[in-house]
């Protein structure tokens, strides 16, 4: 079983995270980038996910990225990369209640897009579906201040 890596890239001054998932052989030179303050970036070395199955789902990838960041930065009192999940009250999926301190509420919500290695969209919307992701897939998260298409409702995730 090969080592797998999750990568987080953020666009400057925009609440938009990208997780890249691939084998350690093909993506070892990338860095994890996490926004701390607008315009300021924290960079950390690649984190390998050892012992995971060759495929993951998006929820597992999100948790893995956060857990590995916390393991690599044990002195961080407040992690700039924190995920809170909630169950949708209307659909069978998980919604992102909070990422990096930005909460889904009346002002907006998090959108999740999963694309394959050919940029074909496998899933897109306010819910994280339990669709599998494979090496080369990208999970993109972005916050929108338009709640007209959210339609997911939030309930505590247990």
PDB file of C-alpha atoms in Angstrom, residues 25-101:
ATOM      1  CA  UNK A  25       5.560   9.705  -5.407  1.00  0.00           C
ATOM      2  CA  UNK A  26       3.731  12.185  -7.636  1.00  0.00           C
ATOM      3  CA  UNK A  27       3.151  15.072  -5.245  1.00  0.00           C
ATOM      4  CA  UNK A  28       6.026  15.138  -2.757  1.00  0.00           C
ATOM      5  CA  UNK A  29       7.236  18.635  -3.644  1.00  0.00           C
ATOM      6  CA  UNK A  30       4.037  20.512  -2.870  1.00  0.00           C
ATOM      7  CA  UNK A  31       3.518  22.439   0.351  1.00  0.00           C
ATOM      8  CA  UNK A  32       0.518  22.729   2.582  1.00  0.00           C
ATOM      9  CA  UNK A  33      -0.657  26.350   2.593  1.00  0.00           C
ATOM     10  CA  UNK A  34      -3.175  27.579   5.103  1.00  0.00           C
ATOM     11  CA  UNK A  35      -4.431  31.137   5.468  1.00  0.00           C
ATOM     12  CA  UNK A  36      -3.880  32.611   8.921  1.00  0.00           C
ATOM     13  CA  UNK A  37      -4.786  36.251   8.271  1.00  0.00           C
ATOM     14  CA  UNK A  38      -5.816  37.779   4.936  1.00  0.00           C
ATOM     15  CA  UNK A  39      -2.634  37.995   2.911  1.00  0.00           C
ATOM     16  CA  UNK A  40      -0.524  36.013   5.418  1.00  0.00           C
ATOM     17  CA  UNK A  41       0.245  32.363   4.812  1.00  0.00           C
ATOM     18  CA  UNK A  42       1.549  29.560   6.937  1.00  0.00           C
ATOM     19  CA  UNK A  43       3.461  26.885   5.049  1.00  0.00           C
ATOM     20  CA  UNK A  44       4.190  23.408   6.333  1.00  0.00           C
ATOM     21  CA  UNK A  45       5.849  20.351   4.833  1.00  0.00           C
ATOM     22  CA  UNK A  46       3.841  17.637   3.166  1.00  0.00           C
ATOM     23  CA  UNK A  47       2.019  15.294   5.504  1.00  0.00           C
ATOM     24  CA  UNK A  48       1.738  11.660   4.484  1.00  0.00           C
ATOM     25  CA  UNK A  49      -1.260   9.555   5.382  1.00  0.00           C
ATOM     26  CA  UNK A  50       0.263   6.173   6.118  1.00  0.00           C
ATOM     27  CA  UNK A  51      -1.865   3.057   6.372  1.00  0.00           C
ATOM     28  CA  UNK A  52      -4.987   4.479   4.738  1.00  0.00           C
ATOM     29  CA  UNK A  53      -6.819   2.589   2.027  1.00  0.00           C
ATOM     30  CA  UNK A  54      -6.024   3.491  -1.597  1.00  0.00           C
ATOM     31  CA  UNK A  55      -9.361   5.298  -1.832  1.00  0.00           C
ATOM     32  CA  UNK A  56     -10.937   7.739   0.596  1.00  0.00           C
ATOM     33  CA  UNK A  57     -14.160   9.683   0.672  1.00  0.00           C
ATOM     34  CA  UNK A  58     -14.294  13.459   0.913  1.00  0.00           C
ATOM     35  CA  UNK A  59     -15.268  13.485   4.602  1.00  0.00           C
ATOM     36  CA  UNK A  60     -12.293  11.269   5.473  1.00  0.00           C
ATOM     37  CA  UNK A  61      -9.984  13.480   3.423  1.00  0.00           C
ATOM     38  CA  UNK A  62     -11.155  16.607   5.245  1.00  0.00           C
ATOM     39  CA  UNK A  63     -10.676  15.024   8.661  1.00  0.00           C
ATOM     40  CA  UNK A  64      -7.307  13.578   7.639  1.00  0.00           C
ATOM     41  CA  UNK A  65      -6.041  16.949   6.450  1.00  0.00           C
ATOM     42  CA  UNK A  66      -7.026  18.569   9.737  1.00  0.00           C
ATOM     43  CA  UNK A  67      -5.678  15.761  11.936  1.00  0.00           C
ATOM     44  CA  UNK A  68      -2.365  15.677  10.119  1.00  0.00           C
ATOM     45  CA  UNK A  69      -2.000  19.448  10.334  1.00  0.00           C
ATOM     46  CA  UNK A  70      -2.616  19.307  14.086  1.00  0.00           C
ATOM     47  CA  UNK A  71      -0.122  16.444  14.458  1.00  0.00           C
ATOM     48  CA  UNK A  72       2.530  18.429  12.585  1.00  0.00           C
ATOM     49  CA  UNK A  73       1.853  21.624  14.586  1.00  0.00           C
ATOM     50  CA  UNK A  74       1.270  20.495  18.202  1.00  0.00           C
ATOM     51  CA  UNK A  75       2.150  23.936  19.585  1.00  0.00           C
ATOM     52  CA  UNK A  76      -0.659  25.708  17.737  1.00  0.00           C
ATOM     53  CA  UNK A  77      -3.198  26.719  20.367  1.00  0.00           C
ATOM     54  CA  UNK A  78      -5.701  27.725  17.701  1.00  0.00           C
ATOM     55  CA  UNK A  79      -5.373  25.865  14.442  1.00  0.00           C
ATOM     56  CA  UNK A  80      -6.062  28.061  11.416  1.00  0.00           C
ATOM     57  CA  UNK A  81      -7.402  24.942   9.747  1.00  0.00           C
ATOM     58  CA  UNK A  82     -10.334  23.670  11.769  1.00  0.00           C
ATOM     59  CA  UNK A  83     -13.305  21.774  10.399  1.00  0.00           C
ATOM     60  CA  UNK A  84     -16.662  21.377  12.108  1.00  0.00           C
ATOM     61  CA  UNK A  85     -19.124  19.061  10.429  1.00  0.00           C
ATOM     62  CA  UNK A  86     -22.898  18.993  10.764  1.00  0.00           C
ATOM     63  CA  UNK A  87     -25.580  16.704   9.373  1.00  0.00           C
ATOM     64  CA  UNK A  88     -27.988  18.094   6.831  1.00  0.00           C
ATOM     65  CA  UNK A  89     -31.558  18.086   8.072  1.00  0.00           C
ATOM     66  CA  UNK A  90     -32.819  17.649   4.507  1.00  0.00           C
ATOM     67  CA  UNK A  91     -30.324  15.425   2.665  1.00  0.00           C
ATOM     68  CA  UNK A  92     -28.163  12.372   3.355  1.00  0.00           C
ATOM     69  CA  UNK A  93     -24.867  14.212   3.464  1.00  0.00           C
ATOM     70  CA  UNK A  94     -22.565  16.191   5.709  1.00  0.00           C
ATOM     71  CA  UNK A  95     -22.286  19.975   5.582  1.00  0.00           C
ATOM     72  CA  UNK A  96     -19.315  22.080   6.620  1.00  0.00           C
ATOM     73  CA  UNK A  97     -20.459  24.077   9.639  1.00  0.00           C
ATOM     74  CA  UNK A  98     -17.096  25.816   9.959  1.00  0.00           C
ATOM     75  CA  UNK A  99     -13.707  25.815   8.236  1.00  0.00           C
ATOM     76  CA  UNK A 100     -10.794  27.847   9.562  1.00  0.00           C
ATOM     77  CA  UNK A 101     -13.104  29.776  11.876  1.00  0.00           C
TER      78      UNK A 101
END
